[in-house]
Every structure is written in C-alpha cells, then in structure tokens.
PDB file of C-alpha atoms in Angstrom:
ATOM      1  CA  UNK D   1     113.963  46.829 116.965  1.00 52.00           C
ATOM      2  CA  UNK D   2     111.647  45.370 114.891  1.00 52.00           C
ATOM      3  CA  UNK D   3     108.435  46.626 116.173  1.00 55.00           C
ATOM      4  CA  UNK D   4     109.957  50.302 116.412  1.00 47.00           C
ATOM      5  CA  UNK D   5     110.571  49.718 112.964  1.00 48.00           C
ATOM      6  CA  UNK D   6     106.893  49.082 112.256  1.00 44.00           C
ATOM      7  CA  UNK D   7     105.385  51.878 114.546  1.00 42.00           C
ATOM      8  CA  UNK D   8     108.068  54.431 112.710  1.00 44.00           C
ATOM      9  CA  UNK D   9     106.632  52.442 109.815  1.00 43.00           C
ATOM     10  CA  UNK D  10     103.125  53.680 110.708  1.00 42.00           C
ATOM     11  CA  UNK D  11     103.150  56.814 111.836  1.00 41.00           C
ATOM     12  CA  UNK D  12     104.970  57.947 108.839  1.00 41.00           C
ATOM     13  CA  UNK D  13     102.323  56.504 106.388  1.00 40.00           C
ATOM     14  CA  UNK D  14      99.648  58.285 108.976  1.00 39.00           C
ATOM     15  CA  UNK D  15     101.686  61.462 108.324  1.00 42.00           C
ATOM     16  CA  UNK D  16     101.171  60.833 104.859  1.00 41.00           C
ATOM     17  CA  UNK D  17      97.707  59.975 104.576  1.00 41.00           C
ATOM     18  CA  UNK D  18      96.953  63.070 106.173  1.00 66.00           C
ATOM     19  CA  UNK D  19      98.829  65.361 104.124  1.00 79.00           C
ATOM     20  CA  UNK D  20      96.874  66.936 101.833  1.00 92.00           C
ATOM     21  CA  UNK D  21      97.258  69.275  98.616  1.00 97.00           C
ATOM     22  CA  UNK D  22      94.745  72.953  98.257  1.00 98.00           C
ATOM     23  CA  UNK D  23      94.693  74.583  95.046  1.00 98.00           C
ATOM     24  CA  UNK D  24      94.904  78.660  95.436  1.00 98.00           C
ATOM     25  CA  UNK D  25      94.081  81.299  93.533  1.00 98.00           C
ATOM     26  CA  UNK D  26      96.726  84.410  94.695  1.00 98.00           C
ATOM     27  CA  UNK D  27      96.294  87.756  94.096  1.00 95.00           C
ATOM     28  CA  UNK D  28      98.994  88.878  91.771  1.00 92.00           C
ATOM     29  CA  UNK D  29     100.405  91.896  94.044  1.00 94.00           C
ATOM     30  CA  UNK D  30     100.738  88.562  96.515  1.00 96.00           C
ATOM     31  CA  UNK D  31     103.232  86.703  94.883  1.00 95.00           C
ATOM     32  CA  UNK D  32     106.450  87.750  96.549  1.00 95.00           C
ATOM     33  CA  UNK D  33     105.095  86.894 100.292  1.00 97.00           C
ATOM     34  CA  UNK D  34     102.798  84.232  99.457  1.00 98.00           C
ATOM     35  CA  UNK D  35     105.915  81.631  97.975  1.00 98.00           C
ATOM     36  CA  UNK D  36     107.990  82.365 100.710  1.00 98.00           C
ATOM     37  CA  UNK D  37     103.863  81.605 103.145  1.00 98.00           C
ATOM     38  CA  UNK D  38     103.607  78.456 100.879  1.00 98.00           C
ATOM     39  CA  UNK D  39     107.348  76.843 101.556  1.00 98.00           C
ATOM     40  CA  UNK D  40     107.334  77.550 105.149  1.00 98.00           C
ATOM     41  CA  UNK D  41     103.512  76.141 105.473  1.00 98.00           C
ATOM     42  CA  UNK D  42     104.199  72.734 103.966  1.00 98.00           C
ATOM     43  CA  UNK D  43     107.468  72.438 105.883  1.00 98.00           C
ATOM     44  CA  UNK D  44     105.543  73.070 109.138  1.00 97.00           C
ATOM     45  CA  UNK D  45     102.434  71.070 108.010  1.00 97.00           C
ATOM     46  CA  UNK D  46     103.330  68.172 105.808  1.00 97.00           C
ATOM     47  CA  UNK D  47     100.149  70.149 103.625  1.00 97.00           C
ATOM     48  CA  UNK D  48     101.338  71.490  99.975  1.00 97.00           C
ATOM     49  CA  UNK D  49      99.668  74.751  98.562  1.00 98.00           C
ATOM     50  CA  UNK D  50      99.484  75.032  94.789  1.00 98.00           C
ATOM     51  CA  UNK D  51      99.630  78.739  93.426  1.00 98.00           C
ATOM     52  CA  UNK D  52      98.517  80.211  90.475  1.00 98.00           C
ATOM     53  CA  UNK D  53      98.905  84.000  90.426  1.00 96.00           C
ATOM     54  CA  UNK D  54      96.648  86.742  88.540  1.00 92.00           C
ATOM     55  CA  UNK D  55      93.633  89.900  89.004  1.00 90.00           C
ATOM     56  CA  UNK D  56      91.685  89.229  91.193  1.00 93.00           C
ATOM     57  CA  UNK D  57      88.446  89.957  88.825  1.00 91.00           C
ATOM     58  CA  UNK D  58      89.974  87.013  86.364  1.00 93.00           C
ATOM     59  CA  UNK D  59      89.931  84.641  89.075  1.00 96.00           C
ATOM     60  CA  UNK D  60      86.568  85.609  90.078  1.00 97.00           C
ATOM     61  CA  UNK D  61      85.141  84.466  87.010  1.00 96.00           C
ATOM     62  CA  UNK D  62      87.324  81.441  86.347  1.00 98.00           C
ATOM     63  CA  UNK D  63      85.319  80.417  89.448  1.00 98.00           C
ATOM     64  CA  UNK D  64      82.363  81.439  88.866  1.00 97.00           C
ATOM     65  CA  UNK D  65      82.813  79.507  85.898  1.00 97.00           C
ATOM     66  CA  UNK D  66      84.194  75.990  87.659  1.00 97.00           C
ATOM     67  CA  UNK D  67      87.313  76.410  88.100  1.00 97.00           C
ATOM     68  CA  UNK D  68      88.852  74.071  90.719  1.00 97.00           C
ATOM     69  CA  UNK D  69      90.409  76.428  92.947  1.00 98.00           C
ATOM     70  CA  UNK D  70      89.756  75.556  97.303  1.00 98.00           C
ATOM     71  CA  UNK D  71      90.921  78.893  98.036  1.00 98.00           C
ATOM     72  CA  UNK D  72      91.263  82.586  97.351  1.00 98.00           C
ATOM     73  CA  UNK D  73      93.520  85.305  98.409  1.00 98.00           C
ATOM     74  CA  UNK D  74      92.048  88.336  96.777  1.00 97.00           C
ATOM     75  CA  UNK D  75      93.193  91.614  96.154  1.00 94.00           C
ATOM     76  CA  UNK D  76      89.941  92.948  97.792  1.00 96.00           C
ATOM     77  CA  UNK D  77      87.306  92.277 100.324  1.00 96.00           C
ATOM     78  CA  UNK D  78      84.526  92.571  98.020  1.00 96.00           C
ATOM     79  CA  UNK D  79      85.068  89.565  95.682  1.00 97.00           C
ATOM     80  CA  UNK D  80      84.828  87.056  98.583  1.00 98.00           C
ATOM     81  CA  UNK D  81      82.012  88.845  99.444  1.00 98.00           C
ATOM     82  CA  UNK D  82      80.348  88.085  96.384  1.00 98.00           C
ATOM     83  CA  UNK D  83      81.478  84.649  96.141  1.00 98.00           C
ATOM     84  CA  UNK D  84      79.892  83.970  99.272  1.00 98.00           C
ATOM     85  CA  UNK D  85      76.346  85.685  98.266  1.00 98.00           C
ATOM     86  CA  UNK D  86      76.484  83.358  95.266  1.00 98.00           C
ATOM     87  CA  UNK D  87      77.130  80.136  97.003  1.00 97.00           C
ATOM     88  CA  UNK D  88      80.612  79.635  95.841  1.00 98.00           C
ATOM     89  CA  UNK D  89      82.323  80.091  99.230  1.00 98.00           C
ATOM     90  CA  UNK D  90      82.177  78.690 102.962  1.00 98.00           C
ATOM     91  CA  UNK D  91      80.281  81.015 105.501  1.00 97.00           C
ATOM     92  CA  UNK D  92      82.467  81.857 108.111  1.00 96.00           C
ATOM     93  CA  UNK D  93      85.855  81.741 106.691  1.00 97.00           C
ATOM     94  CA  UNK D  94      86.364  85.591 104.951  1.00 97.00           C
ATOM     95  CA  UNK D  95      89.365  87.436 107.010  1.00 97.00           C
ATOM     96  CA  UNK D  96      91.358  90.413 105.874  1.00 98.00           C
ATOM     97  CA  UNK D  97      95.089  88.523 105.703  1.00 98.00           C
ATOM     98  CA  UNK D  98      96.616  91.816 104.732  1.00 98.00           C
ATOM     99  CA  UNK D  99      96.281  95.740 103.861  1.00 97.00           C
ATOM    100  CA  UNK D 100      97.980  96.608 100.955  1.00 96.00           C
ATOM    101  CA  UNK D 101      99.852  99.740 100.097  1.00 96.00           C
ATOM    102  CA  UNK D 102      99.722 101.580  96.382  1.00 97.00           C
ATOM    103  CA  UNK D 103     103.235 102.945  95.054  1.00 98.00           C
ATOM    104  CA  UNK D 104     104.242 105.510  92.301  1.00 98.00           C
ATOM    105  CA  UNK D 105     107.156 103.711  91.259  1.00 98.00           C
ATOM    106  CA  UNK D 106     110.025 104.033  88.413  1.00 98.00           C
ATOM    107  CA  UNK D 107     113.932 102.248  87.594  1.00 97.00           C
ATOM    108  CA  UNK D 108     114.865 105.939  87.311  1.00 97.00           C
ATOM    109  CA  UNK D 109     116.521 106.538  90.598  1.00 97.00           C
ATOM    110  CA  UNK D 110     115.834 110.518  90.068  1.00 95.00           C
ATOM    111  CA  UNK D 111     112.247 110.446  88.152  1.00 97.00           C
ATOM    112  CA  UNK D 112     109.893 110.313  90.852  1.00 97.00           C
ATOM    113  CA  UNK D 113     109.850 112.676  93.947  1.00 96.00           C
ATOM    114  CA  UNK D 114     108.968 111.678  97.527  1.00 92.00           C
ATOM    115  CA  UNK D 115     105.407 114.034  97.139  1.00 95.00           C
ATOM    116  CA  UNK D 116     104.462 112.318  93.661  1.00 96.00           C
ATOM    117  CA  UNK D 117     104.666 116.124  92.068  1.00 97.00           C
ATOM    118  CA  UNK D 118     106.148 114.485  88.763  1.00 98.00           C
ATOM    119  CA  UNK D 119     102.242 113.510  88.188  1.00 98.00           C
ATOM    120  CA  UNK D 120     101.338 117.032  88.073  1.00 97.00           C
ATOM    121  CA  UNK D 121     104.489 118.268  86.663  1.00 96.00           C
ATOM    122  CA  UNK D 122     104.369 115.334  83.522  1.00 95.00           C
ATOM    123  CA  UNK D 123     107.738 115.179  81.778  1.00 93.00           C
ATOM    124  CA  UNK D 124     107.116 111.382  80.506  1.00 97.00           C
ATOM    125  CA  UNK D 125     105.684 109.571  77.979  1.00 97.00           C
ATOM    126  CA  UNK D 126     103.636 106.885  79.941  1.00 98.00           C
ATOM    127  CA  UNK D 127     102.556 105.575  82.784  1.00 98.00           C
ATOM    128  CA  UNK D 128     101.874 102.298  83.965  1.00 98.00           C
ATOM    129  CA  UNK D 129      98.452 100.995  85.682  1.00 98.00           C
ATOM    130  CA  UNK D 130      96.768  97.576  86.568  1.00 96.00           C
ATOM    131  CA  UNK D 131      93.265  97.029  84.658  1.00 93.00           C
ATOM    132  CA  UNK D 132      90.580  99.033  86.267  1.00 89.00           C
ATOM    133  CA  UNK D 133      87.659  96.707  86.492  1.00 87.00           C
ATOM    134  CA  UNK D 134      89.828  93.692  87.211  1.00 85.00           C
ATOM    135  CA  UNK D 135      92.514  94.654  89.698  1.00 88.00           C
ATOM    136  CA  UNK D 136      91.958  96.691  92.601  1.00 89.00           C
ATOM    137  CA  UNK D 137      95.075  98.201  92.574  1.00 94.00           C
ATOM    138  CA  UNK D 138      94.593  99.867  89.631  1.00 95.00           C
ATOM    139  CA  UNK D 139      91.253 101.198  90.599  1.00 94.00           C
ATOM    140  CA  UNK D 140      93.016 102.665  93.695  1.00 96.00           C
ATOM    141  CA  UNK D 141      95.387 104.495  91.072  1.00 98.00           C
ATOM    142  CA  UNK D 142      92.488 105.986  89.351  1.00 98.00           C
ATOM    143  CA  UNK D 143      91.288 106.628  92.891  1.00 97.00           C
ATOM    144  CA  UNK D 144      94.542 108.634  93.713  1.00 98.00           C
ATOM    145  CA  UNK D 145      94.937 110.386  90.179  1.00 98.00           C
ATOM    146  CA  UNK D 146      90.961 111.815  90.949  1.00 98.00           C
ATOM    147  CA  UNK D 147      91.502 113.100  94.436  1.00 97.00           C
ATOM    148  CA  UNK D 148      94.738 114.838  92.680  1.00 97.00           C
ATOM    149  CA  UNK D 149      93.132 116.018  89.655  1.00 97.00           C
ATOM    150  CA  UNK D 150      95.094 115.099  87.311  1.00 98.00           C
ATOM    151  CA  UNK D 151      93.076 112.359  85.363  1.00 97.00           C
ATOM    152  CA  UNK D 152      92.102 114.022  82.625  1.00 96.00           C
ATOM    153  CA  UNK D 153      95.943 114.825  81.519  1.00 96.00           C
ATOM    154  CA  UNK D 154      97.374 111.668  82.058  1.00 98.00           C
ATOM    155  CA  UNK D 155      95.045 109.310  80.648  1.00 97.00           C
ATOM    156  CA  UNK D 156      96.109 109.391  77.069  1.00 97.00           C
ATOM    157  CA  UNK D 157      99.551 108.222  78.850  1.00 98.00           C
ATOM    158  CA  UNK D 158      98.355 105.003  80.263  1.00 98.00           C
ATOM    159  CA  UNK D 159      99.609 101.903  79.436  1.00 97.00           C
ATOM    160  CA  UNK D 160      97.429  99.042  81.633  1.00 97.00           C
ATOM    161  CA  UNK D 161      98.498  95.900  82.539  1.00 96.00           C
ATOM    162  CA  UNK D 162      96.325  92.994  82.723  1.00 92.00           C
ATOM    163  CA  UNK D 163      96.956  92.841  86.765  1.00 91.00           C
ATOM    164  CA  UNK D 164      99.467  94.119  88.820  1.00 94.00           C
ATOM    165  CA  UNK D 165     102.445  91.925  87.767  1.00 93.00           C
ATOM    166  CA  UNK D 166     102.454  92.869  84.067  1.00 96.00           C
ATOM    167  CA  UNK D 167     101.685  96.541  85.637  1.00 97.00           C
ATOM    168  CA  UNK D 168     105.186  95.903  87.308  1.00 97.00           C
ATOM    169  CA  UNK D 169     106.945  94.596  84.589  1.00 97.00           C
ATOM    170  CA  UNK D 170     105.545  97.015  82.398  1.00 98.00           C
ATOM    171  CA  UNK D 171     107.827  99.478  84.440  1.00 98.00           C
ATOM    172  CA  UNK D 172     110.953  97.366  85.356  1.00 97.00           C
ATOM    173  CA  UNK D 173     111.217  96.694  81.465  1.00 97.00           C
ATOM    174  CA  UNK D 174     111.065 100.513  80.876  1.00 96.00           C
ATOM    175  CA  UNK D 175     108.346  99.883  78.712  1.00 97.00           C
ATOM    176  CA  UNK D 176     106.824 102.927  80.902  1.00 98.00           C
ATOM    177  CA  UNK D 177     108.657 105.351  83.033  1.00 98.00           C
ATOM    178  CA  UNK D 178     107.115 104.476  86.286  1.00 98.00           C
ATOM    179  CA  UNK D 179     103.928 103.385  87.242  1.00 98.00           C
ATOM    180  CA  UNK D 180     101.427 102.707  90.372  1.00 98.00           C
ATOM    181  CA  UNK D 181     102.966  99.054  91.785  1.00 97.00           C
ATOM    182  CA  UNK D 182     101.832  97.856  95.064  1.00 96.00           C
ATOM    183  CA  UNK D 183     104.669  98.610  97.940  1.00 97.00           C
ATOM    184  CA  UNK D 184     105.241  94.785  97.957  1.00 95.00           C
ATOM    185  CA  UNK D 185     106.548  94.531  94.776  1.00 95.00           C
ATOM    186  CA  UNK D 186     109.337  96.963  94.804  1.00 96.00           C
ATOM    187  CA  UNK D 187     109.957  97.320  98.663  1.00 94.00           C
ATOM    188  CA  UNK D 188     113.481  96.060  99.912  1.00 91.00           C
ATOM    189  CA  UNK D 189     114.172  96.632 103.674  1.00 88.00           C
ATOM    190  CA  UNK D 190     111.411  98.829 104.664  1.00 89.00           C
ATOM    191  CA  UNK D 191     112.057 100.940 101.667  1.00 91.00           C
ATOM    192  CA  UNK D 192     111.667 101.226  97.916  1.00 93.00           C
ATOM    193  CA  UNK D 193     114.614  99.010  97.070  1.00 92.00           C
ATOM    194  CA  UNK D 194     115.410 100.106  93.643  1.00 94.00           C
ATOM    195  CA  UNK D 195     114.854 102.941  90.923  1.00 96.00           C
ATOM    196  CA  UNK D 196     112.667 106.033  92.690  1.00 97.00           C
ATOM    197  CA  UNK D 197     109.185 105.640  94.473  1.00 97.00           C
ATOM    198  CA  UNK D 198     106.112 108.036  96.095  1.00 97.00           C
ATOM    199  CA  UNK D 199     104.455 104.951  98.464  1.00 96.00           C
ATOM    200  CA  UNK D 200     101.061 107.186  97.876  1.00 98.00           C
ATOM    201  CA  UNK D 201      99.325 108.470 101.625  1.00 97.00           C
ATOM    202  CA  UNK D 202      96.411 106.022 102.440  1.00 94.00           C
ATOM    203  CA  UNK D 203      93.947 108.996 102.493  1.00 96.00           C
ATOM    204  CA  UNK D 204      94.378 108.588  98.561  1.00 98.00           C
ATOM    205  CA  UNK D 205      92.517 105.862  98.034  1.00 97.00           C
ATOM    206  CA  UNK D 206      89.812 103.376  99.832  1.00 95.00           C
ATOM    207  CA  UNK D 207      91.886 101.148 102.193  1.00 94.00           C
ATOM    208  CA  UNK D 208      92.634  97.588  99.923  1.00 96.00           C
ATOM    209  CA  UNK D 209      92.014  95.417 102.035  1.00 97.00           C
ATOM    210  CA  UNK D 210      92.730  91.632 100.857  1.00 97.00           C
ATOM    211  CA  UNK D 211      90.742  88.777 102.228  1.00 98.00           C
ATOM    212  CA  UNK D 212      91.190  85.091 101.902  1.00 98.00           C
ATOM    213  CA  UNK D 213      88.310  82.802 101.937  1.00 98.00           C
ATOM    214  CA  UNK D 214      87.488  78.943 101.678  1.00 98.00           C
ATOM    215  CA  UNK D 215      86.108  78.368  98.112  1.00 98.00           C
ATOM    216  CA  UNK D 216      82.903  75.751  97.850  1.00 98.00           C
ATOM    217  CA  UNK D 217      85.066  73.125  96.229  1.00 97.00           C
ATOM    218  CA  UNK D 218      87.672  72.999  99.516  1.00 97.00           C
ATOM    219  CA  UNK D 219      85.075  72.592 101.843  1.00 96.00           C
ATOM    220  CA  UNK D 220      86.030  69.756 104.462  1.00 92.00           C
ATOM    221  CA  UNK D 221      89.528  69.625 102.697  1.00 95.00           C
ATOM    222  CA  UNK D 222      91.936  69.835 105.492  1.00 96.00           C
ATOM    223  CA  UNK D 223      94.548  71.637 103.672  1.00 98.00           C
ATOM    224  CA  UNK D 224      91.940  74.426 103.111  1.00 98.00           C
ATOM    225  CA  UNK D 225      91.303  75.212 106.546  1.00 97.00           C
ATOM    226  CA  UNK D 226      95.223  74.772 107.327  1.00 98.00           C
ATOM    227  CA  UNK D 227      96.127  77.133 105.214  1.00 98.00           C
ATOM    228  CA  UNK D 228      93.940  80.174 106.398  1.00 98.00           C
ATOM    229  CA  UNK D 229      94.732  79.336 110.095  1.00 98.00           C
ATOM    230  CA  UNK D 230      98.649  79.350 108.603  1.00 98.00           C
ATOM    231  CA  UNK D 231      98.125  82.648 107.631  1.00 98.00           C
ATOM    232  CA  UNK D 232      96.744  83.967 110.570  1.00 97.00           C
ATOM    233  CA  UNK D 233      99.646  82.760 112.580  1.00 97.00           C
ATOM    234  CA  UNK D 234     102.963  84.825 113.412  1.00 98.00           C
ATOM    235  CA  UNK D 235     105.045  83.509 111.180  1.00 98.00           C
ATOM    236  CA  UNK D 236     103.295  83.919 108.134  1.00 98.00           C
ATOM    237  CA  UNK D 237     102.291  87.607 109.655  1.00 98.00           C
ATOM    238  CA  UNK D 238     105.977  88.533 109.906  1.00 97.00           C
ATOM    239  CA  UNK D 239     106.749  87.478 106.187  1.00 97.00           C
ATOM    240  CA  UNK D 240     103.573  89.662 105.355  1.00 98.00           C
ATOM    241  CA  UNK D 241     105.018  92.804 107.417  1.00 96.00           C
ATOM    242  CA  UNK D 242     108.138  91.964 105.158  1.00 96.00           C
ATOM    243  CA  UNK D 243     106.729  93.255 102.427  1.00 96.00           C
ATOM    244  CA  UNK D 244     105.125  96.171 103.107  1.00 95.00           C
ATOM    245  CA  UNK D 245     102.207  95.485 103.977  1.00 96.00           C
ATOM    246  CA  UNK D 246      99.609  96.296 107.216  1.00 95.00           C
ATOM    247  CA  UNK D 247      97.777  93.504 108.902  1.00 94.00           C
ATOM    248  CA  UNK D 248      93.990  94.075 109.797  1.00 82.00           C
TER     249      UNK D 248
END
C-alpha cells in the first residue's frame, strides 16, 4: 500500500513538473471560441493557456516591442508572416487555424436586410467598424463598402472601434445602429442569434484567413507547441465550426 502510495506519489509530481503555462496573444474576433479552446486544452493536457485579447496590429507591435507573449492567434496571415521575416517567430509553425466570416450586424431585429441594401438605402445615423490599419476585419469592411460603392456616403457615419470587440460593443450598446462584426461574435446556432444581420458573400472581401504561430520567446516551451497541435485537433475544430467560422 505503501509503495503504491509513493509511485501515485510520483507520477503525480511528474504530471506536474511537466505542466507548463504559454502566454497568448488572441485575436479579438477570437474570444468567444478560443475560452471555451483554452478550458478544454488544459483539462486534456494538464498545460494552462493565458489569454489576452485585442487587434491584431496592437499585438504586433507590443511584440515587436518585447512583449512576452509565446504565441499568436492573429486575425490575419500576414502578421505572422512578418513576425517571422523579422526573427520574432519559429520557422515552421504558421497554420491557418480558421477562416473568418465579416457580418453587417444590428440589435434592431428589422434594420438590416438579408442583401445588406440598408447600406445603399442609409436611413441611420452611424455605423460601426474595427480600425482600418489595425484590425483586419475592419479593412475587409472597407473592402466590402468599395466593391459596393458606397464609401464615399457612409464615411462621415463611421464610428471605429479600436478592434473588433469595441466594434461589437459599439453596436450591442446602440451606440451605432449596426455595424460590420465578425459572424463569430453574434452567431447563435448556425445563425445570427440576435437583433438583424447580412453575413456579407466572401467574394466581398479578400478571404481573412487567421494563422497562429510560435512566437521567439516560446520556443522549446512545451505548452507552445501543445497548444497549436490542440488546435489542429477535432475537438478544438468543432468548437471553431461553432462559431461560424471555415477551417483551411
């Protein structure tokens, strides 16, 4: 009884040794699937992920900058991209974890049609949108408001957010009528759950593609490289198809 004791003892202070914490940096339009990613990852591997949520171009110069972030799940492809052209990420790590979807999105259950004609038709005051140079959702607005031609009327009606979740609240508040969300944000069963919503046709805008990628300072850190592999496997790809998103 005794020895069992001991080698329970052991193995449980092995299990502990091993487990390991990774600091990430989440894109903000990420949020929703990535707590529900992080709870289920350190039940199934002992390893804790640490979020911190914001734009994607803010993180990019936090860590440029130092910042000690192991990992980032971006809103794009390009700022891993970058990050590894500059030295600050691991070669061989970059994978598109997720293909997000752009929304037209208000509370008002009647205000926005299922063809996104209220853009062209106006009736509101303002509209919502995610910085420009700093979140890539809100360049794929711009992107969509171009191709419709309608830029040039409803820019004096913008009201931007610093990233996508202010962008959100910005809306649910009704601090703007509606606004361009990502699909993750407001979708509830396959569906806009709430309030009225044009998810905008992916011929709109460039395809947002998110990577993740091992930043320089988790290098060799175990919880680093068990994180990405988490998020390549099923279960965290189910919670991503959850919410609206496509997988690569």
């Amino acid at each position: 009884m005794k020895r069992l004791s001991i080698l329970i003892l052991s193995l449980l202070t092995v299990a502990t040794a091993r487990a390991d914490e990774v600091q990430v940096a989440v894109a903000a339009n990420f949020t929703g699937p990535m707590q529900v990613i992080a709870t289920l990852f350190e039940r199934d591997t002992g390893h804790k992920a640490s979020l911190a949520f914001g734009a994607t171009g803010k993180f990019y110069a936090q860590i440029a900058n130092g910042a000690p972030f192991e990992v980032l799940l971006s809103a794009d492809d390009e700022t891993p991209a970058r990050l590894l052209r500059e030295g600050l990420a691991v070669t061989g790590t970059p994978f598109t974890y997720a293909i997000g979807k752009l929304v037209l999105w208000s509370t008002n259950p009647k205000l926005v049609d299922d063809k996104g004609e209220i853009l062209k038709k106006g009736g509101f005051k303002h509209l919502a949108i995610a910085n420009l140079k700093t979140a890539p959702y809100g360049a794929a607005a711009m992107q969509t408001m171009s191709k419709l031609g309608v830029v040039d009327n409803l820019k004096p009606l913008f009201v931007q957010g610093e990233n996508i979740a202010q962008t959100h609240q910005f809306v649910s508040t009704g601090a703007a009528e509606l606004g361009f969300v990502a699909y993750s944000q407001v979708i509830k069963n396959g569906q806009v759950g709430s309030g009225s919503g044009w998810v905008v046709p992916g011929n709109l805008y460039d395809p947002i593609r998110q990577d993740a990628v091992i930043l320089s300072k988790g290098k060799d850190k175990p919880a680093a490289t068990a994180l990405l592999n988490y998020m390549k496997g099923q279960k965290a790809q189910d919670v991503i198809k959850s919410f609206g998103y496509e997988l690569h």
